[in-house]
Coordinates of C-alpha atoms in Angstrom, one line a residue:
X1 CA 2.8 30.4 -5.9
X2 CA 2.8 34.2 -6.1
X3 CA -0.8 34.6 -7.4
X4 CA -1.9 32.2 -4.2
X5 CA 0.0 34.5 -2.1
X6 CA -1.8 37.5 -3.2
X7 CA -5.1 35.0 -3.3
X8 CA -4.4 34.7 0.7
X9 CA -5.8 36.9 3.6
X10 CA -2.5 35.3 5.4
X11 CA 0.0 36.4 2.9
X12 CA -1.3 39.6 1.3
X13 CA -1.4 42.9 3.8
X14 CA -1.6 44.9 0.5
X15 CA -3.0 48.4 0.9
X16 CA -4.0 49.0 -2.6
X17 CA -6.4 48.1 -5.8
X18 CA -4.7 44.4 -4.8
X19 CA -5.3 43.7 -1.3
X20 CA -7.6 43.7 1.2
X21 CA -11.6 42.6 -0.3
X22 CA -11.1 39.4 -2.6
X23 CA -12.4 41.3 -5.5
X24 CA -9.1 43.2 -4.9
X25 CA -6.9 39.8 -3.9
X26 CA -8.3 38.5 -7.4
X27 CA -6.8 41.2 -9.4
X28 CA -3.6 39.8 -10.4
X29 CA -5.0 36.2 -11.1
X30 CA -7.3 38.2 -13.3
X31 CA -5.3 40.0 -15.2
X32 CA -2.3 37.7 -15.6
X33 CA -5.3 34.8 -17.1
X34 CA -6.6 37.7 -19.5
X35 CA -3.1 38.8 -20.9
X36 CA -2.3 34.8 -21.5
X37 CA -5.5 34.4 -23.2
X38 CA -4.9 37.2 -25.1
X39 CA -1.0 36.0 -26.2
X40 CA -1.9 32.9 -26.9
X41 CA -5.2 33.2 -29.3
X42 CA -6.7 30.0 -30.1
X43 CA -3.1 28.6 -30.8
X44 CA -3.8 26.4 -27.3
X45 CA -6.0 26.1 -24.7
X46 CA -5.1 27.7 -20.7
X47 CA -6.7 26.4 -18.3
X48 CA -6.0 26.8 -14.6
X49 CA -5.3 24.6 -11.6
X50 CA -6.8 26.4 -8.2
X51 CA -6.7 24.4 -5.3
X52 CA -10.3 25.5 -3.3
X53 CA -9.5 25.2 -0.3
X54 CA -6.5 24.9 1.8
X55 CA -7.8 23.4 4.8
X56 CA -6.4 25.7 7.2
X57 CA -10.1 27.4 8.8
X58 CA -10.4 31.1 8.6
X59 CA -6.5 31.7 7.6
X60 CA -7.0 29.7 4.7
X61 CA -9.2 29.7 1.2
X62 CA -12.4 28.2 2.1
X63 CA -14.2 26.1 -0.1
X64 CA -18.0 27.2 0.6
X65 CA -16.5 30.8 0.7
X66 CA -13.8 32.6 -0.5
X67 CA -12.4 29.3 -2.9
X68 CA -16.1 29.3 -4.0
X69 CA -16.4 32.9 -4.7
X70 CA -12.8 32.7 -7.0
X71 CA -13.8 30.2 -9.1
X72 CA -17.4 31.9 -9.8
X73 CA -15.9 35.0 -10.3
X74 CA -13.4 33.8 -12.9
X75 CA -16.2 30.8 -14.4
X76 CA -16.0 31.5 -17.8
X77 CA -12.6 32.6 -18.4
X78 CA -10.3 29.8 -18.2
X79 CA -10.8 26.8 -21.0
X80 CA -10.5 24.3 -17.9
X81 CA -10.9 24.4 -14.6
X82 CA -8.3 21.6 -12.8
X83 CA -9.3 21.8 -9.5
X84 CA -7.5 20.6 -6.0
X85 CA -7.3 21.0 -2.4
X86 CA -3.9 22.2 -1.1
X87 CA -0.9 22.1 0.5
X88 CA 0.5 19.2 -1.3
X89 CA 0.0 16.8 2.0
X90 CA -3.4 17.3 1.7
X91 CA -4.0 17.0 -2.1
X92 CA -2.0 13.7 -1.6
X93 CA -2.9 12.0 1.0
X94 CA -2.3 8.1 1.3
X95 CA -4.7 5.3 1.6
X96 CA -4.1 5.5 5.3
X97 CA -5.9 8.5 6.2
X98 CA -8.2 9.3 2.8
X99 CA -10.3 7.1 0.9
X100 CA -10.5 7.2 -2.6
X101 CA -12.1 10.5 -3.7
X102 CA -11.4 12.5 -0.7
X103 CA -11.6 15.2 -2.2
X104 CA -14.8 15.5 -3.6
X105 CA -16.8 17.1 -1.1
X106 CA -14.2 20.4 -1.8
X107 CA -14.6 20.3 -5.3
X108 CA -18.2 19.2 -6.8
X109 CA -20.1 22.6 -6.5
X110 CA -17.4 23.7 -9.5
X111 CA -19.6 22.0 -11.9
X112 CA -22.3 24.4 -10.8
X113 CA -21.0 27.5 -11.1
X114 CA -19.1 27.3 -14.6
X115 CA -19.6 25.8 -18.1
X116 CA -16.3 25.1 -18.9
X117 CA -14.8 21.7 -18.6
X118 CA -13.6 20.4 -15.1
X119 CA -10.9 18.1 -13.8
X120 CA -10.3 16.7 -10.7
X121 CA -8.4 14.0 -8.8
X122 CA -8.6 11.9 -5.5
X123 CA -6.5 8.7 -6.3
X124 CA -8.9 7.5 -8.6
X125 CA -8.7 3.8 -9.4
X126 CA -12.0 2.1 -9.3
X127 CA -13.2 2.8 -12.5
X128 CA -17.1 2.4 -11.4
X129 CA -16.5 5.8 -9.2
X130 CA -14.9 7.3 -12.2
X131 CA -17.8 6.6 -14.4
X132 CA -20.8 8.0 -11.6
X133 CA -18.4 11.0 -11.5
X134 CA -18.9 12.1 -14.8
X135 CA -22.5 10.9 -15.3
X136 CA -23.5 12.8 -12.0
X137 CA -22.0 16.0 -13.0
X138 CA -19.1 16.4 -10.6
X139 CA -15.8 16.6 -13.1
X140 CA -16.1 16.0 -17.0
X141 CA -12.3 14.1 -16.6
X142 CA -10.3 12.2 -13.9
X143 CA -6.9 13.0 -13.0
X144 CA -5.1 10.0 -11.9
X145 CA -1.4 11.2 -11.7
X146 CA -0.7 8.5 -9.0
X147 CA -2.7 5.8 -10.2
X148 CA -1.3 5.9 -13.7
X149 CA 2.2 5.4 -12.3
X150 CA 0.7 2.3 -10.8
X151 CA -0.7 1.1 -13.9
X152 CA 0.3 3.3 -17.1
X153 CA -2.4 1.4 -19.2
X154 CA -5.3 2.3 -17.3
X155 CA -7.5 3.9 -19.3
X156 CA -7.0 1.2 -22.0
X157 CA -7.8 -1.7 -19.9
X158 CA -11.3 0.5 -18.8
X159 CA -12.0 1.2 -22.4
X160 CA -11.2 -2.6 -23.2
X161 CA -13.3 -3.9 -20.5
X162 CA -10.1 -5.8 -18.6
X163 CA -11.1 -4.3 -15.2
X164 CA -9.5 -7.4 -13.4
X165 CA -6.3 -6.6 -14.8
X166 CA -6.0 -3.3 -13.7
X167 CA -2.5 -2.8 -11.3
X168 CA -4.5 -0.4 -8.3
X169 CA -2.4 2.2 -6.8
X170 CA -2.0 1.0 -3.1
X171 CA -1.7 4.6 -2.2
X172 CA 1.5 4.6 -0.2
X173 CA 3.2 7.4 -1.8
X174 CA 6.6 5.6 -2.4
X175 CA 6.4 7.1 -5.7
X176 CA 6.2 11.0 -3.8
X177 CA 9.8 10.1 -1.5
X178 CA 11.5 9.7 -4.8
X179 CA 11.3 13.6 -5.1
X180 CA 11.7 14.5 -1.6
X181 CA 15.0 12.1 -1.8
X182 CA 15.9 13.2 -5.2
X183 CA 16.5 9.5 -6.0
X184 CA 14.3 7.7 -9.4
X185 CA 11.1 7.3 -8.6
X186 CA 9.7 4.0 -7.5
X187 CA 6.4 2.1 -7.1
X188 CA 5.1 -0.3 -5.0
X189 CA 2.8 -1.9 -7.6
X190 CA 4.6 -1.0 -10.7
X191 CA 8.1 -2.4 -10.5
X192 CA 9.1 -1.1 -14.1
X193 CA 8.2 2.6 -13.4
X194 CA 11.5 4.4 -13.9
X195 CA 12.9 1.4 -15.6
X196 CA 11.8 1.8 -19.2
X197 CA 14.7 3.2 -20.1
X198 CA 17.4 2.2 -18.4
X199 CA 16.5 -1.2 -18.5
X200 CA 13.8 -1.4 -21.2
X201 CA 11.2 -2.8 -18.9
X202 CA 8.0 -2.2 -20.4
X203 CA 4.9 -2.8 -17.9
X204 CA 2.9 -5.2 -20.1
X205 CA 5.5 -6.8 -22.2
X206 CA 8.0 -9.6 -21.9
X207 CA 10.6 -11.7 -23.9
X208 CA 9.5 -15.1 -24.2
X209 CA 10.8 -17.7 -22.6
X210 CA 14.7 -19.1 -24.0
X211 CA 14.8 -22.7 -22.6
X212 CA 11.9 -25.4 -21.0
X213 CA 13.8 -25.3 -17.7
X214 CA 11.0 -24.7 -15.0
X215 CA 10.5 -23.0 -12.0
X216 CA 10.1 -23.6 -7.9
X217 CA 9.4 -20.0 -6.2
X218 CA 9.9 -20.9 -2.3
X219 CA 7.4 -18.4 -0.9
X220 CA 4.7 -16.4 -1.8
X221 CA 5.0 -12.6 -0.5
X222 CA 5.0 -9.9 -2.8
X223 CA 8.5 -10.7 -4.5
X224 CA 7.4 -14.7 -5.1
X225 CA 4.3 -13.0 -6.1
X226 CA 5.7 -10.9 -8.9
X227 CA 8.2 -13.3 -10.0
X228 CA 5.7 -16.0 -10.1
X229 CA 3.4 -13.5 -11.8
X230 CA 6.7 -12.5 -14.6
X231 CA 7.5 -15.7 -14.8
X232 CA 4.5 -17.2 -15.7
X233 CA 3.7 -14.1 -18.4
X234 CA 7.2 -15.5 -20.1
X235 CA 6.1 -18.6 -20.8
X236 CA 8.1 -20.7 -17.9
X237 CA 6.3 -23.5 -16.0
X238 CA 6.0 -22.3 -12.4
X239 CA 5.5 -24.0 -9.2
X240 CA 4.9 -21.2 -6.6
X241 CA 5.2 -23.1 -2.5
X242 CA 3.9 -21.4 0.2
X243 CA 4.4 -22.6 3.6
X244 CA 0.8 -20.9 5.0
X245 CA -2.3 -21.3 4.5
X246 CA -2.7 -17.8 2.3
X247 CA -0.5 -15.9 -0.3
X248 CA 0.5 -12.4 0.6
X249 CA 2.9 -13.1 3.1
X250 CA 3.6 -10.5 5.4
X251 CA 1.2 -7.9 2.9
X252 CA -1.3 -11.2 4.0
X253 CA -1.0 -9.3 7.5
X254 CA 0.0 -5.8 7.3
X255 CA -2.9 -5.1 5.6
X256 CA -5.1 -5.9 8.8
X257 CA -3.1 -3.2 10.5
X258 CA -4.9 0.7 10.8
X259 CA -5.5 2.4 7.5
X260 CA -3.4 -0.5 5.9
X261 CA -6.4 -2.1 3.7
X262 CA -5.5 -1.1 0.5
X263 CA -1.7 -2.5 0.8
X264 CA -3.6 -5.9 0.4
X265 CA -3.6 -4.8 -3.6
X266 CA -0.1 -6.0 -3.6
X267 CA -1.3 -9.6 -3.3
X268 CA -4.8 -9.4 -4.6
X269 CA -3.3 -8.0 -8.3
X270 CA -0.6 -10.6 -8.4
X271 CA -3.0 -13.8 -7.3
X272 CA -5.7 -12.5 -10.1
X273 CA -3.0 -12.5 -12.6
X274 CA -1.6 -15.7 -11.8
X275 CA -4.5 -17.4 -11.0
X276 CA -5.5 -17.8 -15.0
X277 CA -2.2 -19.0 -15.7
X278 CA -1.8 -22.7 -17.1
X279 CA 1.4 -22.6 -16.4
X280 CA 1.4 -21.3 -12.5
X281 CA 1.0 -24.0 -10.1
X282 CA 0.4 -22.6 -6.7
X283 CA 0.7 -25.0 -3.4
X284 CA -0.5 -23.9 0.0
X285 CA 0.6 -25.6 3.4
X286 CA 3.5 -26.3 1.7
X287 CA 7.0 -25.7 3.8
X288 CA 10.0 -27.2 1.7
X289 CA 13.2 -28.2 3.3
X290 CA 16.2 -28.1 1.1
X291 CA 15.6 -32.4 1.0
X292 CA 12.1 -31.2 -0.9
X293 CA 13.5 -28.6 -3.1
X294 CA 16.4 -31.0 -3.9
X295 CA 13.6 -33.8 -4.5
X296 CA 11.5 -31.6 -6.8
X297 CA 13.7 -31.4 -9.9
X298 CA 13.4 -27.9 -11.1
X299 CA 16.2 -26.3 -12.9
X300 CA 15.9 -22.8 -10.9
X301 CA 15.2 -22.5 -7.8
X302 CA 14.0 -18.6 -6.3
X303 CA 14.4 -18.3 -2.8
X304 CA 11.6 -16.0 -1.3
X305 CA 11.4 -17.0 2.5
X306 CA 10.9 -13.2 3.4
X307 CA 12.2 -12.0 6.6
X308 CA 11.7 -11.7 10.4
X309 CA 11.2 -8.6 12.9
X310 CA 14.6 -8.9 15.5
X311 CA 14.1 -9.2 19.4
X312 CA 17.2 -8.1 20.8
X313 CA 16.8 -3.9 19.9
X314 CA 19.4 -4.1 17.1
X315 CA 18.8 -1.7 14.7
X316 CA 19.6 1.7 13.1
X317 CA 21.1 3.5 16.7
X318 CA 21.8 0.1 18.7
X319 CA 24.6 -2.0 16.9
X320 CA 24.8 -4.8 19.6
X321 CA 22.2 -6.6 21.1
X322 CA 19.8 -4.6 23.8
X323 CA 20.6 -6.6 27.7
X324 CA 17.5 -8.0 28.6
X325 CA 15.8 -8.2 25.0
X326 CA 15.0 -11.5 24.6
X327 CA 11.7 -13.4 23.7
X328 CA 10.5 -14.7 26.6
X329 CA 10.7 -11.4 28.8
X330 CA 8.1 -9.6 27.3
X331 CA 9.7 -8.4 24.6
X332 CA 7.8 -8.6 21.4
X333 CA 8.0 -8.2 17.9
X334 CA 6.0 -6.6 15.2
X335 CA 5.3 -10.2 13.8
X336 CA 3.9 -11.0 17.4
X337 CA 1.6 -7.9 17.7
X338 CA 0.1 -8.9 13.7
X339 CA -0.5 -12.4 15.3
X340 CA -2.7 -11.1 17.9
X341 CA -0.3 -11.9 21.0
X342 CA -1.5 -10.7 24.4
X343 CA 0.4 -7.9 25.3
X344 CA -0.2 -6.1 28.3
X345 CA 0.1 -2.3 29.5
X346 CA 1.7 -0.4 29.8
X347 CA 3.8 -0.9 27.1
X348 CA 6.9 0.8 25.1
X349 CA 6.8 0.9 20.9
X350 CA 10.5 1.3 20.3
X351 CA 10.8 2.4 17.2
X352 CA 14.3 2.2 15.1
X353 CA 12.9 1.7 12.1
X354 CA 11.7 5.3 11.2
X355 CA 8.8 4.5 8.7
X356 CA 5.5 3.7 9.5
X357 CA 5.2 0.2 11.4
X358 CA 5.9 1.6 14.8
X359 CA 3.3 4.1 14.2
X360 CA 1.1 1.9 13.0
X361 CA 1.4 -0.8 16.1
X362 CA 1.3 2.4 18.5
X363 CA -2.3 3.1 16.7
X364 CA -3.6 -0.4 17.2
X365 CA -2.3 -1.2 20.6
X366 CA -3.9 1.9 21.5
X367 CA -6.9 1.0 20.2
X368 CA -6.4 -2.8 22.0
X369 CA -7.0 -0.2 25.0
X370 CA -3.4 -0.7 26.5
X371 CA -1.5 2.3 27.9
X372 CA 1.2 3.2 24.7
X373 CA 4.3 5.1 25.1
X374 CA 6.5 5.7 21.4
X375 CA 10.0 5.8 21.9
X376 CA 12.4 6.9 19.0
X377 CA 15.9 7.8 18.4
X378 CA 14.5 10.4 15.9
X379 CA 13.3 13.5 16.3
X380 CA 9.5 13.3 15.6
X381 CA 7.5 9.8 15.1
X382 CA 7.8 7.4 11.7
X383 CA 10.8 10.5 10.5
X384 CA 10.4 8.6 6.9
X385 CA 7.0 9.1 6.2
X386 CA 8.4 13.2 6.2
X387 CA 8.8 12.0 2.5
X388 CA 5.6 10.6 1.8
X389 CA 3.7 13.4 3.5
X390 CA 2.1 11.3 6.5
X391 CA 3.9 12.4 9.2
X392 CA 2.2 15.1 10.9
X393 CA -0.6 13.0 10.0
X394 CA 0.6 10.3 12.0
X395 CA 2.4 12.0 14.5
X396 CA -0.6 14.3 15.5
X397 CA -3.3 11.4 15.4
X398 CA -1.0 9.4 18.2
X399 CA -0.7 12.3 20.9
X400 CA -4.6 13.0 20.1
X401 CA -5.3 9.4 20.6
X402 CA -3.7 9.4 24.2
X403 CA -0.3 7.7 22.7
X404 CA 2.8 9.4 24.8
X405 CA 5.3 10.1 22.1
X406 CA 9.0 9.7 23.3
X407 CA 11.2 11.3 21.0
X408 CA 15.0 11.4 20.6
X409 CA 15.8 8.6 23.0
X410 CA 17.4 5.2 22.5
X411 CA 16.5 2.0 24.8
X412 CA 19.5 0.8 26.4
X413 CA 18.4 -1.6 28.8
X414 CA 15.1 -4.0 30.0
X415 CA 15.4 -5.0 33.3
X416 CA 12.1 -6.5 34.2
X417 CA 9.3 -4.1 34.0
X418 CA 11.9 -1.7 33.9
X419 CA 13.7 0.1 30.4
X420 CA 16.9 2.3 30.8
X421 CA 16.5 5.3 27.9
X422 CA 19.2 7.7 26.8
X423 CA 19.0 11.0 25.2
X424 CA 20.6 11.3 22.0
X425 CA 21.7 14.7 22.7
X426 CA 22.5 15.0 26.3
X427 CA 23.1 11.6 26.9
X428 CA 21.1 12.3 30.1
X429 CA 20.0 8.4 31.5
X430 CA 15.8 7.7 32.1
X431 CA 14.5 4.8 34.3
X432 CA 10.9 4.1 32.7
X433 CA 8.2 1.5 33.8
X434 CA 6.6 -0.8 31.0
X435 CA 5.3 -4.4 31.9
X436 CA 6.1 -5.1 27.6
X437 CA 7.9 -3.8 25.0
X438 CA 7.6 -4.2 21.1
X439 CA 10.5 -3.5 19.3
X440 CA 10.1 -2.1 15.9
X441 CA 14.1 -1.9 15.2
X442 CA 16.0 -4.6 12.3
X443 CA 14.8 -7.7 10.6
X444 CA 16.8 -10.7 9.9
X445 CA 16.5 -12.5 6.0
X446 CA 15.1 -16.0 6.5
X447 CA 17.7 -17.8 4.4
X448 CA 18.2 -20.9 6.6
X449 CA 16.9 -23.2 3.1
X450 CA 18.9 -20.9 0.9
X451 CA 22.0 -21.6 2.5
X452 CA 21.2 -25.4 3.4
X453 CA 21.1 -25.5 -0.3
X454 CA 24.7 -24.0 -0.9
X455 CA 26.1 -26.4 1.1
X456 CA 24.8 -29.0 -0.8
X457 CA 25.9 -27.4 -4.4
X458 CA 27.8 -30.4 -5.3
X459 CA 24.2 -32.3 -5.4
X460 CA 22.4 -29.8 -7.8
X461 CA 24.0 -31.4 -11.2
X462 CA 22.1 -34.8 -10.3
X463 CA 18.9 -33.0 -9.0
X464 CA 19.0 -31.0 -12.1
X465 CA 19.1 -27.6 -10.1
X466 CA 21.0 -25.3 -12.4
X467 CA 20.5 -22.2 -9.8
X468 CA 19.3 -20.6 -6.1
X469 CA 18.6 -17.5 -5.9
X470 CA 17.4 -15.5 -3.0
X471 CA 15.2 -12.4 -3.7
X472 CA 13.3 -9.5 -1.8
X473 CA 13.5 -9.6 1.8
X474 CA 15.0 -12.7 1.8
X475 CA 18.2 -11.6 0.2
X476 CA 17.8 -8.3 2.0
X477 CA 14.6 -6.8 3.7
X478 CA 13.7 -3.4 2.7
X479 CA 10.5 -1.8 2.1
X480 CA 7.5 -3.9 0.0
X481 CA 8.6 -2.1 -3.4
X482 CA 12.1 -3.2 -3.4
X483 CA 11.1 -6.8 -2.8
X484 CA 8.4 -6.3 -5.6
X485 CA 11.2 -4.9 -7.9
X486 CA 13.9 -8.0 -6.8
X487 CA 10.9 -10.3 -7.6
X488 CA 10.6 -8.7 -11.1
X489 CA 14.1 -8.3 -12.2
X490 CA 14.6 -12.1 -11.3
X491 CA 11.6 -13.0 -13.6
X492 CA 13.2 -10.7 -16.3
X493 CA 16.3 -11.6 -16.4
X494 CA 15.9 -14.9 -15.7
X495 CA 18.0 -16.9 -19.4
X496 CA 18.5 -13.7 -20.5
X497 CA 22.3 -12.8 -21.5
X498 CA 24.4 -11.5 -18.6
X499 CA 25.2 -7.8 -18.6
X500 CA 28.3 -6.6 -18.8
X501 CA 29.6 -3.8 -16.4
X502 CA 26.3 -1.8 -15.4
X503 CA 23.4 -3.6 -16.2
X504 CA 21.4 -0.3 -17.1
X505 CA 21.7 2.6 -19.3
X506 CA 22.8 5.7 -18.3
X507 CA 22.7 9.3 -19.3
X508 CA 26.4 10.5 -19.7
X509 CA 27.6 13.8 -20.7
X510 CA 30.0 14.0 -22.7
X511 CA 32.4 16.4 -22.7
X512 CA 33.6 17.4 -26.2
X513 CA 36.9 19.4 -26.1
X514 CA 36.8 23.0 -28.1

């Protein structure tokens, strides 16, 4: 912002009463916060966000300096202090690299030095370390931008006591790519957000049930999770199957990857919420074949099998198969890596996929000890996470970790311990040594049941199966959100009427002639 600018030693080479000493750079932030107290009376309060420190050393504002010295200089004038660290990549940083209340340490001395209230934020959602905050004098409120997009209802379910049923932000910033993308905004934990609306989702309510038919969810990942979860708030008896031994499915193991922890909300929320319910049946160990599902008798069936991790290098830049990618020539997948296979060095992450798994797997082989190369058509490492403000992050904490990052090639070829790379500029050929390879490139929908089970439609009448339906990853893999979201839809719209044309409102101009 312009009164930053003239804030900065950087940006503001000003010769007069409003450069050089920061009594001079605070000038203008003066004035201007005088004049608009002055306008506005005691019509409203102004208070002022000021991000203390910018976290860029002696070219930036420094918190235990010149970000100190602002605030104390200014104390009493604003009627709230919001306080932050800045850019935006460091004010919200994901669960991978920050803990909850990262930025405390930047911001707790403004208590000290002003009377007026303060706010501050750090991806609150524990409501304990809310509470301590304000009883050991660091803010007098919590902002929780983020976590209230998870969970809308937060503060009521702290003020009612229903801490278990509080939906935790995850911390993944899916919800900050919808702005970079300028597409809805969506949330990993909150499948309505956006959708109250244009479809009338609301987060904690649901239309009953409209018929006793009951339930079989095949698979317990985050979208049998959540339609399990939807299901059962409806009213409908449930039977969730899960062919392992824990719910989660692959959230059960990404969250034992680096800095991927709090993803494990995704299953922890839902198995809380369902756990209670009479009506949820949930069965462990329990692989059904389509003779089972047939067997079992309930009227709708939801298919939610998840997907799988390809070997063969087809992807986003390779259409066809990659010669020599198979399974048994050292090729691995990111399902093999999660399952602790032994991989030896050095080894190639080729990463097609662009968002953070083949970052992620480059981190922990790393830290396995093995010698790590990152290969990727793109032109920096995990190019999606651009959106959710991790990727310099990411990309820097690799190449300081000893991981050799590969950028803008495609692997063409694995001929024994060698790999034929191509430049996706100059088209200039590389021969490469790596004794493994993990490719991070497509996935495949396990639907082997769901289709055994259309070919045996004639049967459903007698096995009382009135519909099979595939959802998330199973119908198509995408990220953990969009299989959340197909998991909830299905549970909403399950007996409800069909739409007809698009099943969502939309804002329409319209053009009215003169």
């Amino acid at each position: 912002t312009i009164l930053t600018d003239f804030l900065s030693r950087r940006n503001n080479d000003r010769t007069d009463e409003y450069g050089g000493s920061l009594e001079n750079r605070v000038r203008l932030f003066r004035e201007i916060l005088q004049d608009t107290l002055e306008a506005v009376g005691d019509t409203c309060a102004v208070p002022v966000r000021f991000a203390v420190d910018e976290l860029m050393g002696d070219n930036g504002l420094l918190c235990t300096e010149e970000g100190h010295d602002v605030i104390e200089m200014l104390a009493e004038l604003p009627d709230l202090w919001d306080v932050n660290i800045a850019s935006w990549e460091n004010d919200s940083q994901t669960s991978r690299f920050a803990e909850e209340g990262f930025q405390e340490p930047f911001i707790d001395f403004v208590k000290k030095v002003t009377t007026k209230p303060v706010v501050g934020v750090g991806r609150y959602t524990s409501p304990d370390r809310m509470v301590s905050l304000v009883k050991n004098g660091v803010l007098d409120m919590i902002g929780a931008a983020r976590p209230s997009i998870a969970d809308p209802f937060l503060p009521k379910k702290i003020e009612e006591g229903r801490i278990e049923d509080i939906r935790e932000c995850i911390g993944c910033n899916i919800c900050v790519t919808g702005d970079h993308l300028m597409i809805p905004m969506r949330c990993t934990q909150n499948a309505t957000m956006g959708e109250e609306w244009r479809r009338g989702w609301h987060p904690e309510k649901f239309a009953a049930k409209t018929s006793d038919d009951s339930v079989l969810v095949v698979g317990a990942g985050p979208a049998g999770l959540e339609a399990s979860r939807v299901l059962g708030e409806r009213g409908y008896s449930v039977v969730l199957a899960e062919k392992s031994d824990a719910l989660g499915g692959r959230v059960a193991a990404e969250r034992t990857l680096p800095g991927l922890s709090a993803w494990g909300r995704v299953s922890d929320y839902r198995t809380g919420q369902i756990q209670p319910m009479v009506n949820v049946e949930t069965y462990l160990s329990s692989e059904l074949d389509a003779d089972a599902v047939m067997e079992f008798g309930a009227a709708h069936v939801a298919i939610a099998t998840g997907s799988q991790w390809r070997y063969d290098g087809v992807g986003k830049t390779n259409h066809f198969p990659v010669p020599g990618a198979v399974k048994d020539a050292n090729v691995y997948t990111p399902e093999d890596v999660m399952a602790s296979a032994e991989i030896k060095g050095p080894v190639l992450v080729f990463d097609d996929d662009g968002y953070y798994m083949g970052g992620v797997l480059a981190e922990k082989l790393c830290k396995d000890g093995l010698d790590v190369t990152l290969m990727t058509p793109d032109v920096d490492v995990s190019n999606f996470t651009n959106n959710s403000l991790e990727q310099h992050t990411i990309q820097s904490g690799l190449m300081k970790m000893g991981v050799k990052v590969m950028a803008k090639h495609v692997l063409n070829a694995i001929e024994g311990t060698s790999v034929r790379a191509t430049c996706v500029y100059t088209e200039a050929e590389k021969i490469l040594e790596f004794v493994s390879v993990v490719m991070v490139t497509g996935q495949l929908p396990r639907n082997d049941l769901y289709y055994a089970l259309i070919d045996r439609e004639s049967e459903w009448a007698d096995a009382g199966i009135k519909s099979v339906t595939r959802i998330g990853d199973a119908e198509g893999p995408a990220i953990i959100a969009a299989a959340v979201w197909s998991g909830h839809r299905y549970a909403r719209e399950l007996g409800e009427p069909k739409t007809e044309g698009v099943p969502f409102k939309r804002e329409i101009t319209e053009i009215v002639p003169d």
